[in-house]
Coordinates of C-alpha atoms in Angstrom, one line a residue:
Chain D
M1 CA 139.1 93.2 -20.7
E2 CA 138.4 94.5 -17.1
A3 CA 138.5 92.1 -14.1
I4 CA 134.9 90.4 -13.8
K5 CA 134.2 91.2 -9.7
S6 CA 130.4 89.7 -9.3
F7 CA 128.1 87.2 -10.9
K8 CA 126.1 90.4 -12.0
E9 CA 129.2 91.7 -13.7
L10 CA 129.6 88.3 -15.2
I11 CA 126.0 88.0 -16.6
D12 CA 126.3 91.3 -17.8
Y13 CA 129.7 90.5 -19.6
L14 CA 128.3 87.6 -21.2
T15 CA 124.8 89.2 -22.1
N16 CA 126.1 92.5 -23.7
G17 CA 127.5 90.7 -26.3
S18 CA 125.5 90.2 -29.7
T19 CA 123.9 87.1 -30.2
G20 CA 126.7 85.3 -32.0
S21 CA 128.4 85.0 -29.1
R22 CA 126.3 82.4 -27.2
K23 CA 127.8 79.5 -26.3
K24 CA 126.5 76.2 -27.2
I25 CA 125.4 73.8 -24.3
A26 CA 124.5 69.9 -24.7
V27 CA 122.7 69.0 -22.0
A28 CA 122.5 65.2 -21.3
N29 CA 119.0 63.7 -20.6
A30 CA 117.5 67.2 -20.0
V31 CA 114.5 65.9 -19.0
D32 CA 114.2 67.2 -15.4
M33 CA 112.9 70.4 -14.3
H34 CA 115.5 71.5 -12.5
S35 CA 118.5 71.0 -15.2
L36 CA 115.6 72.9 -17.8
E37 CA 114.6 75.7 -15.5
A38 CA 118.6 76.8 -15.3
V39 CA 119.5 75.9 -19.1
M40 CA 116.1 78.2 -19.9
H41 CA 117.0 81.0 -17.5
A42 CA 120.6 80.6 -19.6
V43 CA 118.9 80.7 -22.8
H44 CA 116.6 83.9 -21.7
N45 CA 119.0 85.7 -21.0
G46 CA 121.5 85.2 -23.8
V47 CA 124.3 83.3 -22.6
V48 CA 123.8 80.0 -24.2
E49 CA 122.2 78.0 -27.1
A50 CA 120.8 75.0 -25.7
Y51 CA 121.0 71.4 -27.2
L52 CA 118.6 69.3 -24.9
V53 CA 119.3 65.7 -25.5
G54 CA 116.8 63.0 -24.3
D55 CA 113.4 61.9 -24.9
E56 CA 111.7 64.6 -27.4
A57 CA 108.4 63.9 -26.2
T58 CA 109.0 64.5 -22.5
I59 CA 111.1 67.3 -23.3
K60 CA 108.7 69.1 -25.8
N61 CA 106.0 68.5 -23.3
K62 CA 107.7 70.2 -20.2
L63 CA 109.0 73.1 -22.6
E64 CA 105.6 73.7 -24.0
F65 CA 104.0 74.3 -20.3
D66 CA 106.6 75.7 -18.5
F67 CA 109.1 78.1 -20.1
E68 CA 108.7 80.6 -22.8
P69 CA 109.7 79.7 -26.7
S70 CA 113.1 80.3 -27.9
E71 CA 115.0 80.1 -31.5
F72 CA 117.8 79.3 -29.2
V73 CA 116.6 75.8 -28.0
H74 CA 116.6 72.5 -29.6
V75 CA 115.7 69.0 -29.0
V76 CA 117.5 66.1 -29.6
N77 CA 115.9 62.8 -29.5
V78 CA 117.2 60.4 -27.6
P79 CA 115.0 58.3 -25.6
D80 CA 117.4 56.4 -23.4
P81 CA 119.0 58.4 -20.4
L82 CA 122.4 56.4 -21.1
E83 CA 122.5 56.9 -24.6
A84 CA 121.5 60.8 -24.5
T85 CA 124.2 61.1 -22.5
K86 CA 126.9 59.6 -24.8
E87 CA 125.5 61.3 -27.6
A88 CA 125.7 65.0 -25.5
V89 CA 129.5 63.8 -24.6
R90 CA 129.7 63.2 -28.4
M91 CA 128.3 66.8 -29.4
V92 CA 130.9 68.4 -27.3
K93 CA 133.7 65.9 -27.8
E94 CA 133.4 67.0 -31.6
G95 CA 132.9 70.2 -31.3
E96 CA 129.2 70.5 -32.2
C97 CA 129.0 72.1 -28.6
D98 CA 131.2 74.2 -26.5
I99 CA 129.8 72.9 -23.2
L100 CA 128.2 69.9 -21.2
M101 CA 126.0 70.0 -19.0
K102 CA 124.5 66.9 -16.6
G103 CA 120.2 66.4 -16.9
M104 CA 118.7 63.9 -15.2
V105 CA 121.6 61.1 -15.3
N106 CA 123.5 59.8 -11.7
T107 CA 126.8 61.6 -11.5
D108 CA 128.4 58.1 -11.8
V109 CA 126.9 57.4 -15.1
I110 CA 128.2 60.8 -16.8
L111 CA 131.4 60.3 -15.5
R112 CA 132.4 57.0 -16.9
V113 CA 131.0 58.6 -20.0
I114 CA 133.6 61.5 -19.7
L115 CA 136.5 59.0 -18.7
D116 CA 136.0 56.8 -21.5
K117 CA 139.1 56.4 -23.0
E118 CA 138.2 57.3 -26.4
K119 CA 135.3 58.8 -26.9
G120 CA 135.4 60.8 -23.4
L121 CA 136.5 64.4 -22.5
L122 CA 139.5 63.8 -20.1
P123 CA 142.8 63.9 -22.0
K124 CA 145.3 61.4 -20.9
G125 CA 147.0 62.1 -18.0
R126 CA 144.9 65.1 -17.0
V127 CA 143.8 65.6 -13.5
L128 CA 140.0 65.4 -12.9
T129 CA 139.0 67.8 -10.3
Y130 CA 136.6 70.9 -9.2
N131 CA 136.8 74.8 -9.3
S132 CA 134.7 77.0 -8.1
A133 CA 133.8 80.4 -8.0
L134 CA 132.5 82.2 -5.0
N135 CA 130.4 85.8 -5.0
I136 CA 130.2 86.5 -1.3
P137 CA 128.8 89.7 -0.4
G138 CA 131.0 91.7 1.6
Y139 CA 134.1 90.3 -0.4
H140 CA 135.2 92.9 -3.2
K141 CA 135.6 90.5 -6.0
L142 CA 135.0 86.9 -7.2
L143 CA 136.8 84.2 -5.0
F144 CA 138.1 81.0 -7.0
F145 CA 138.5 77.8 -5.0
T146 CA 139.6 74.3 -5.1
D147 CA 138.3 71.3 -4.4
P148 CA 135.1 71.2 -2.5
A149 CA 133.8 67.9 -4.1
V150 CA 135.9 65.5 -6.4
I151 CA 139.3 64.8 -5.0
P152 CA 139.2 64.0 -1.3
V153 CA 142.6 64.6 -0.5
P154 CA 145.0 65.6 -3.3
T155 CA 148.7 64.6 -3.6
K156 CA 150.9 67.6 -4.9
E157 CA 151.3 66.8 -8.4
Q158 CA 147.3 67.1 -8.6
R159 CA 147.4 70.3 -6.1
V160 CA 149.6 71.7 -8.9
E161 CA 147.1 71.1 -11.9
M162 CA 144.3 72.5 -9.6
I163 CA 146.2 75.5 -8.6
K164 CA 147.3 76.1 -12.7
Y165 CA 143.0 75.4 -13.5
C166 CA 142.0 77.8 -10.7
L167 CA 145.0 80.2 -12.6
D168 CA 143.5 79.7 -16.0
T169 CA 139.8 80.3 -14.9
A170 CA 140.7 83.5 -12.8
K171 CA 142.7 84.9 -16.4
K172 CA 139.8 84.3 -18.4
F173 CA 137.7 86.3 -15.7
G174 CA 140.0 89.1 -16.6
V175 CA 142.4 88.8 -13.3
T176 CA 146.0 89.7 -15.0
H177 CA 147.7 88.9 -11.9
P178 CA 145.8 86.3 -9.5
K179 CA 146.8 86.5 -5.8
V180 CA 146.7 82.7 -4.3
A181 CA 146.4 81.5 -0.9
L182 CA 147.3 78.2 -0.1
I183 CA 145.0 78.0 2.9
H184 CA 145.4 76.6 6.7
A185 CA 144.5 76.8 9.9
T186 CA 147.1 79.1 10.9
E187 CA 150.2 80.4 9.4
K188 CA 152.6 78.2 10.9
A189 CA 154.2 75.7 8.7
N190 CA 154.0 72.9 11.1
P191 CA 156.0 69.9 9.1
K192 CA 153.6 67.6 11.1
I193 CA 150.4 68.6 8.7
P194 CA 150.4 66.0 5.9
F195 CA 150.1 68.3 3.2
M196 CA 152.6 71.4 4.4
Q197 CA 155.4 70.0 2.2
D198 CA 153.4 70.4 -0.7
Y199 CA 152.6 73.8 -0.1
L200 CA 156.2 74.8 0.6
D201 CA 157.3 72.9 -2.5
I202 CA 154.5 74.9 -4.7
I203 CA 155.7 78.3 -3.1
E204 CA 159.6 77.2 -4.5
M205 CA 158.3 76.3 -7.8
W206 CA 156.1 79.7 -8.0
K207 CA 159.8 81.4 -7.3
R208 CA 161.0 79.8 -10.1
G209 CA 158.2 81.2 -12.2
E210 CA 156.4 77.7 -13.1
F211 CA 153.4 79.5 -12.4
G212 CA 153.4 82.2 -14.5
E213 CA 152.1 85.7 -13.8
C214 CA 150.6 85.3 -10.2
I215 CA 151.5 85.6 -6.8
I216 CA 151.4 82.3 -4.5
D217 CA 151.4 82.5 -0.7
G218 CA 151.0 80.3 2.2
P219 CA 150.1 78.5 4.7
M220 CA 147.8 81.1 5.5
D221 CA 144.5 81.1 7.4
T222 CA 141.5 83.3 5.6
F223 CA 141.2 85.8 7.8
I224 CA 145.0 86.8 6.2
A225 CA 143.7 85.6 2.8
L226 CA 140.5 87.6 3.0
D227 CA 140.1 89.7 5.9
K228 CA 142.1 92.7 5.5
E229 CA 141.3 94.1 9.1
R230 CA 141.4 90.5 11.0
G231 CA 144.5 89.0 8.9
A232 CA 146.6 92.5 9.3
I233 CA 146.4 91.7 13.4
K234 CA 148.5 88.5 12.5
N235 CA 151.2 90.9 10.9
V236 CA 152.4 88.1 8.3
P237 CA 153.9 90.2 5.8
T238 CA 152.3 89.1 2.5
P239 CA 151.6 90.7 -0.7
V240 CA 147.7 88.2 -0.5
L241 CA 146.4 90.1 2.8
G242 CA 142.7 90.6 2.6
D243 CA 142.9 90.1 -1.5
A244 CA 143.4 86.9 -2.9
D245 CA 141.7 85.8 -5.9
I246 CA 142.2 82.1 -5.3
L247 CA 142.0 79.8 -2.5
I248 CA 143.8 76.2 -2.4
F249 CA 142.4 74.0 0.3
P250 CA 144.0 71.2 1.7
D251 CA 141.2 68.8 1.4
F252 CA 137.5 68.9 -0.1
A253 CA 136.4 68.6 3.4
S254 CA 137.5 72.0 4.3
A255 CA 136.9 73.7 0.9
N256 CA 133.5 72.1 1.8
C257 CA 132.8 73.5 4.9
F258 CA 134.0 76.8 4.2
Y259 CA 131.9 77.6 1.1
K260 CA 128.7 76.0 2.3
G261 CA 128.6 78.1 5.5
L262 CA 129.0 80.9 3.4
V263 CA 126.0 80.2 1.2
S264 CA 123.7 79.1 4.1
F265 CA 124.5 82.5 6.4
A266 CA 126.8 84.9 4.0
G267 CA 124.0 85.5 1.4
A268 CA 127.4 83.9 -1.2
G269 CA 126.5 82.8 -4.8
M270 CA 128.2 79.9 -6.1
A271 CA 129.2 78.2 -9.3
G272 CA 131.6 75.2 -10.4
L273 CA 132.8 73.0 -13.3
L274 CA 134.5 70.0 -13.7
Q275 CA 138.2 70.8 -14.4
G276 CA 140.6 68.6 -16.0
T277 CA 138.3 68.0 -19.3
E278 CA 138.7 69.0 -22.9
K279 CA 135.5 71.3 -22.2
P280 CA 133.6 73.0 -19.8
V281 CA 131.5 70.7 -17.7
V282 CA 128.4 71.4 -15.7
L283 CA 127.9 68.8 -13.1
T284 CA 126.0 70.1 -10.5
S285 CA 123.8 67.7 -8.1
R286 CA 120.3 67.4 -8.0
S287 CA 120.5 69.1 -4.6
D288 CA 122.4 72.0 -5.8
D289 CA 119.6 75.3 -6.3
A290 CA 118.6 77.0 -9.8
E291 CA 120.7 79.6 -8.9
L292 CA 123.9 77.5 -8.7
K293 CA 123.0 76.1 -11.7
F294 CA 122.5 79.1 -13.8
Y295 CA 125.9 80.9 -12.1
S296 CA 127.7 77.5 -13.2
I297 CA 126.7 77.4 -16.8
C298 CA 127.3 81.3 -17.1
M299 CA 130.9 80.5 -15.6
A300 CA 131.2 77.5 -18.2
A301 CA 130.0 80.2 -21.0
M302 CA 133.0 82.3 -19.7
L303 CA 135.6 79.5 -19.9
A304 CA 134.1 77.6 -23.2
Chain T
M1 CA 116.8 76.7 32.6
E2 CA 116.1 77.8 29.1
A3 CA 118.6 76.9 26.3
I4 CA 120.6 79.9 25.5
K5 CA 120.1 80.8 22.0
S6 CA 122.5 83.7 21.6
F7 CA 125.5 85.7 23.1
K8 CA 123.1 88.1 24.0
E9 CA 121.2 85.8 26.0
L10 CA 124.4 84.8 27.3
I11 CA 125.3 87.9 28.6
D12 CA 121.9 88.7 29.8
Y13 CA 121.8 85.5 32.1
L14 CA 125.0 86.0 33.7
T15 CA 124.6 89.4 34.2
N16 CA 121.1 89.4 35.5
G17 CA 121.9 87.3 38.9
S18 CA 123.2 89.3 41.8
T19 CA 127.0 90.0 42.1
G20 CA 127.5 86.9 44.2
S21 CA 127.2 85.1 41.0
R22 CA 130.3 86.7 39.5
K23 CA 133.4 83.9 38.6
K24 CA 136.6 84.4 39.4
I25 CA 138.9 85.0 36.5
A26 CA 143.0 85.0 37.1
V27 CA 144.9 86.5 34.5
A28 CA 148.1 85.3 33.4
N29 CA 150.7 88.3 33.2
A30 CA 147.6 90.7 32.7
V31 CA 149.9 93.5 31.5
D32 CA 148.9 94.0 27.4
M33 CA 145.6 96.2 26.7
H34 CA 144.4 93.3 24.6
S35 CA 143.6 91.0 27.6
L36 CA 143.2 93.9 30.0
E37 CA 140.2 95.7 27.6
A38 CA 138.3 92.1 27.4
V39 CA 138.7 91.3 31.2
M40 CA 137.5 94.8 32.3
H41 CA 134.9 94.8 30.1
A42 CA 133.7 91.5 31.6
V43 CA 134.1 93.5 35.2
H44 CA 131.9 96.3 34.1
N45 CA 129.3 94.0 32.9
G46 CA 129.1 92.0 35.9
V47 CA 130.5 88.8 34.6
V48 CA 133.6 88.5 36.4
E49 CA 135.6 89.5 39.5
A50 CA 139.4 89.9 38.1
Y51 CA 143.2 88.5 39.7
L52 CA 145.3 90.2 37.2
V53 CA 149.0 88.8 37.7
G54 CA 152.0 90.7 36.7
D55 CA 154.0 93.4 37.2
E56 CA 151.8 95.8 39.6
A57 CA 153.3 99.1 38.7
T58 CA 152.3 98.5 34.9
I59 CA 149.2 96.6 35.3
K60 CA 148.0 99.8 37.9
N61 CA 149.2 102.5 35.7
K62 CA 147.1 101.1 32.5
L63 CA 144.1 100.7 34.9
E64 CA 144.1 104.2 36.4
F65 CA 144.7 105.6 32.7
D66 CA 142.3 103.4 30.4
F67 CA 139.5 101.8 32.8
E68 CA 136.8 102.9 35.2
P69 CA 137.7 101.7 38.9
S70 CA 136.0 98.7 40.4
E71 CA 135.8 96.8 43.3
F72 CA 136.0 93.3 41.8
V73 CA 139.3 93.9 40.1
H74 CA 142.6 92.9 42.2
V75 CA 146.2 93.2 41.3
V76 CA 148.7 90.0 42.5
N77 CA 152.1 91.7 42.0
V78 CA 154.4 88.9 40.2
P79 CA 156.5 91.2 37.9
D80 CA 158.5 88.1 36.2
P81 CA 155.8 86.7 33.3
L82 CA 156.5 83.3 34.0
E83 CA 156.3 83.4 37.6
A84 CA 152.7 85.2 37.1
T85 CA 152.0 82.4 34.7
K86 CA 152.6 79.5 37.3
E87 CA 150.8 81.8 40.3
A88 CA 147.4 82.7 38.0
V89 CA 147.7 78.9 37.2
R90 CA 148.2 77.8 41.1
M91 CA 145.1 80.3 41.9
V92 CA 142.8 78.4 39.7
K93 CA 144.2 74.8 40.8
E94 CA 143.8 75.4 44.4
G95 CA 140.5 77.0 44.1
E96 CA 140.9 80.3 44.5
C97 CA 139.8 81.5 41.2
D98 CA 137.1 79.4 39.1
I99 CA 138.8 80.6 35.4
L100 CA 142.4 81.0 34.0
M101 CA 143.2 83.4 31.3
K102 CA 145.9 84.4 29.3
G103 CA 147.6 87.7 29.3
M104 CA 150.9 88.8 27.7
V105 CA 152.4 85.3 27.7
N106 CA 153.3 83.0 24.7
T107 CA 150.9 80.2 24.1
D108 CA 153.7 77.4 24.7
V109 CA 154.5 79.1 27.5
I110 CA 151.2 79.1 29.5
L111 CA 150.5 75.3 27.9
R112 CA 154.0 73.9 29.2
V113 CA 152.8 75.5 32.9
I114 CA 149.2 74.1 32.4
L115 CA 150.4 70.7 31.5
D116 CA 152.7 70.0 34.3
K117 CA 152.1 66.5 35.9
E118 CA 152.1 68.1 39.2
K119 CA 151.2 71.9 39.2
G120 CA 149.3 71.9 36.1
L121 CA 145.5 72.0 35.1
L122 CA 145.1 68.6 33.1
P123 CA 144.4 65.5 34.8
K124 CA 146.2 62.7 33.6
G125 CA 144.7 61.1 30.5
R126 CA 142.3 63.8 29.7
V127 CA 142.5 65.4 26.2
L128 CA 143.5 68.9 25.6
T129 CA 141.3 70.3 22.9
Y130 CA 139.3 73.3 21.9
N131 CA 135.9 73.6 22.1
S132 CA 133.8 77.0 20.2
A133 CA 131.0 78.6 20.5
L134 CA 129.1 80.5 17.4
N135 CA 126.9 82.7 17.1
I136 CA 125.5 83.1 13.7
P137 CA 122.8 86.0 12.5
G138 CA 120.3 83.6 10.9
Y139 CA 120.8 80.5 12.6
H140 CA 118.4 80.2 15.1
K141 CA 120.5 79.0 18.3
L142 CA 123.8 79.2 19.5
L143 CA 126.6 76.6 17.5
F144 CA 129.3 74.6 19.3
F145 CA 131.8 73.3 17.4
T146 CA 135.1 71.6 18.0
D147 CA 138.2 71.8 17.2
P148 CA 139.5 74.9 15.2
A149 CA 142.6 75.2 16.9
V150 CA 144.7 72.3 19.0
I151 CA 144.3 69.0 17.7
P152 CA 145.4 69.0 13.7
V153 CA 143.7 65.5 13.0
P154 CA 142.2 63.8 16.2
T155 CA 142.3 59.6 17.3
K156 CA 138.9 58.3 17.3
E157 CA 139.6 58.3 21.3
Q158 CA 140.2 62.0 21.0
R159 CA 136.9 62.4 18.7
V160 CA 135.2 60.8 21.5
E161 CA 136.2 63.0 24.2
M162 CA 135.6 65.8 22.1
I163 CA 132.2 65.2 21.5
K164 CA 131.6 64.5 25.4
Y165 CA 133.0 68.0 26.1
C166 CA 131.0 69.8 23.8
L167 CA 127.7 68.0 25.4
D168 CA 128.7 68.9 28.5
T169 CA 129.4 72.5 27.2
A170 CA 125.9 72.5 25.4
K171 CA 123.8 71.0 28.6
K172 CA 125.3 73.7 30.7
F173 CA 124.1 76.0 28.3
G174 CA 120.6 74.6 29.1
V175 CA 120.3 72.7 26.1
T176 CA 118.7 69.4 27.2
H177 CA 118.9 67.3 24.3
P178 CA 121.8 68.2 21.9
K179 CA 121.7 67.4 18.6
V180 CA 125.1 66.6 17.2
A181 CA 126.1 66.4 13.5
L182 CA 129.4 64.5 12.4
I183 CA 130.5 66.8 9.4
H184 CA 131.9 65.7 6.1
A185 CA 131.4 67.1 2.8
T186 CA 128.8 64.6 2.0
E187 CA 126.5 62.5 3.8
K188 CA 128.0 59.9 1.8
A189 CA 130.1 57.8 4.0
N190 CA 133.1 56.8 1.7
P191 CA 134.7 54.1 3.4
K192 CA 138.2 55.2 1.6
I193 CA 138.1 58.6 3.8
P194 CA 140.1 58.0 6.8
F195 CA 138.3 59.6 9.3
M196 CA 134.8 57.5 8.1
Q197 CA 135.4 54.5 10.4
D198 CA 135.7 57.1 13.3
Y199 CA 132.1 57.9 12.3
L200 CA 130.5 55.0 12.4
D201 CA 132.1 53.7 15.7
I202 CA 130.8 57.0 17.2
I203 CA 127.1 56.3 15.8
E204 CA 127.0 52.4 17.2
M205 CA 128.5 53.5 20.5
W206 CA 125.7 56.5 20.6
K207 CA 123.2 53.8 19.9
R208 CA 124.1 51.6 22.8
G209 CA 123.4 54.8 25.0
E210 CA 127.5 55.8 25.8
F211 CA 126.9 59.3 25.1
G212 CA 123.6 59.8 27.1
E213 CA 120.9 62.1 26.5
C214 CA 121.8 63.5 22.9
I215 CA 121.4 62.6 19.2
I216 CA 124.5 61.8 17.2
D217 CA 124.0 61.2 13.1
G218 CA 126.3 61.6 10.1
P219 CA 128.4 61.8 8.1
M220 CA 126.6 65.3 6.8
D221 CA 127.4 68.3 5.3
T222 CA 127.0 72.1 6.6
F223 CA 123.6 72.3 4.5
I224 CA 122.0 68.7 6.3
A225 CA 123.3 70.3 9.9
L226 CA 122.5 73.7 9.6
D227 CA 120.1 74.7 6.5
K228 CA 116.8 73.2 6.5
E229 CA 116.1 74.1 2.8
R230 CA 119.2 73.4 1.2
G231 CA 119.4 70.0 3.4
A232 CA 116.1 68.6 2.7
I233 CA 117.1 68.7 -1.0
K234 CA 119.1 65.8 -0.3
N235 CA 116.5 64.0 1.1
V236 CA 118.4 62.3 3.9
P237 CA 116.5 61.2 6.6
T238 CA 118.0 62.8 10.2
P239 CA 116.4 64.0 12.9
V240 CA 119.4 67.0 12.7
L241 CA 118.1 68.3 9.6
G242 CA 119.0 72.3 9.9
D243 CA 118.6 72.1 13.9
A244 CA 122.2 70.9 15.2
D245 CA 123.6 72.0 18.2
I246 CA 126.8 70.7 17.6
L247 CA 129.1 70.3 14.8
I248 CA 132.1 68.0 15.0
F249 CA 134.5 68.6 12.4
P250 CA 136.5 66.0 10.7
D251 CA 139.9 68.1 11.3
F252 CA 141.0 71.6 12.5
A253 CA 141.6 72.8 9.2
S254 CA 137.8 72.5 8.1
A255 CA 136.3 73.6 11.5
N256 CA 138.6 76.7 11.1
C257 CA 137.8 77.4 7.3
F258 CA 134.2 77.2 8.5
Y259 CA 134.1 79.6 11.5
K260 CA 136.8 82.4 10.1
G261 CA 134.5 82.5 6.7
L262 CA 131.1 83.0 9.3
V263 CA 133.0 85.4 11.3
S264 CA 134.7 87.3 8.1
F265 CA 131.1 87.5 6.1
A266 CA 128.3 86.4 8.1
G267 CA 128.8 88.4 11.2
A268 CA 128.8 85.4 13.5
G269 CA 130.5 86.3 16.9
M270 CA 132.8 83.6 18.3
A271 CA 133.7 82.0 21.5
G272 CA 136.3 79.7 22.8
L273 CA 137.9 77.5 25.6
L274 CA 140.5 75.2 26.3
Q275 CA 138.6 71.9 26.9
G276 CA 140.2 68.9 29.1
T277 CA 141.3 71.0 32.1
E278 CA 140.3 70.9 35.6
K279 CA 138.8 74.4 35.4
P280 CA 137.7 76.7 32.1
V281 CA 140.9 78.3 30.5
V282 CA 140.5 81.4 28.0
L283 CA 143.4 81.0 25.7
T284 CA 142.6 83.5 23.0
S285 CA 145.4 84.6 21.1
R286 CA 147.0 88.1 20.0
S287 CA 145.2 88.4 16.6
D288 CA 141.8 87.5 18.4
D289 CA 139.8 90.9 19.0
A290 CA 138.4 91.8 22.1
E291 CA 134.7 90.7 21.1
L292 CA 136.1 87.3 20.7
K293 CA 138.1 87.6 24.4
F294 CA 135.0 88.7 26.3
Y295 CA 132.6 86.2 24.6
S296 CA 135.3 83.5 25.4
I297 CA 135.3 84.9 29.0
C298 CA 131.3 85.1 29.1
M299 CA 131.6 81.2 28.1
A300 CA 133.9 80.3 30.7
A301 CA 131.9 81.8 33.4
M302 CA 128.8 79.8 32.1
L303 CA 131.1 76.4 32.5
A304 CA 132.7 77.2 35.5

């Protein structure tokens, strides 16, 4: 496949196939308009087949008044929100669905169900983190990055797993040789900065081939990673220059500040998924807009 | 005065006065085209009167071939780069000039001269940091923020000083009641995050009136601080909502990632100065473009 370079190309890719390629998404307590809007948009665009778990009367009422009917929507009647969440997780765990999505349930509640050792979706020893895709007008391809939301300050072991998740994601989007930038404020590997040794160790691991087909370089700033013109002035020799596919941030504050600025002022589109789980999990928050939720469903469908 | 809301308004403000209001800028080893371009642009726009310290023959040669002559340019012949730096610092320290600017001299060299206990520009006990202004198309006013460059992870005492510098800067730009946002990935004051206690202490200090006329609130993300629409969805009651004048970042990595993304992809203009010194210091780096250097000179002229 050709690499998918934008959310538009992603949607085209997902909707150009036959309806047989729709992934099945289970929505935990799908009784709120926010989730329903995003899921129904994905249904009507041919991206998913939806299993809406929750109070049947409430869901059917909302469906009837606000959305076009579709043969790809099913309501699973579980009125209690916690039980609905458990049922949605079970459907994904047992292979009845390919993707889990949070509806009207608190993040800590659904996370507890996902993290349940027996019935949950996180295999033992896996790192739970968050991986995002950013569609920035002015950048020539999709940009994957981690982690703006879950791990405040990753350990080295977590960073290694986070990079592997991002590489896996990029490869599923058709990027055969992803370029990974380890982001910092400057290209100077100041040993006083706590995460710098992690970065240097990771580059050694990469040189030994432990990350497979990819390029990993850094530390570097986002000018060097993403901006050929401004990056070149620094005269730092790197094959990543202005062409990164993946940004690894030092911590979730820097990742968060980076992407939110671009969403607010550069017209960037954003998608994100929990990583580490057996199947993709769309865990957008109440404050995310419908567009972000829709793109996140598309990203999940690509990875499922 | 009316608050200055953009770099265009800043330049208009600086150039509308009589030539008597030109600030005097001493450029340390002004022999490189990068600094000369920015300084001469500021001279020709009526912003500064320049004292170019360095090898006279080299400077005059460059001036003659590349720039229109001006009565507001003076060459001070000190051929040795370190001596030229010391002379420029002396001129500022002794009041002959109002602003110091780095020319072709390494940052660590000029910093050593600035930090010299006797002949330097940093009063004892003052915090040396960096304060920037960002002109973001799509944001309705100038945004001041700190620190993208000097202090990797500030202590609480440093954060307090950094806020005071930013308040002072904003007030000199005519913002009488600055709104300060303490930035984090979320609005949740998670006590596990190392800087969170600093933020909470700072808000208590603000409530006791220790920061004067201003509003300080947080933690909050940049959606709440800068983006009325996306911020409002979160339903966090704050007078800062979508209207921050000043962003205080947790560390220099997050500040750096924030502004560089906006410079690369949102057409943002940037200016920055060392803070804590007796007089404004323009300490842009080789990799900064001429526009950034010019805006930084303008910002310095405003504060001098």
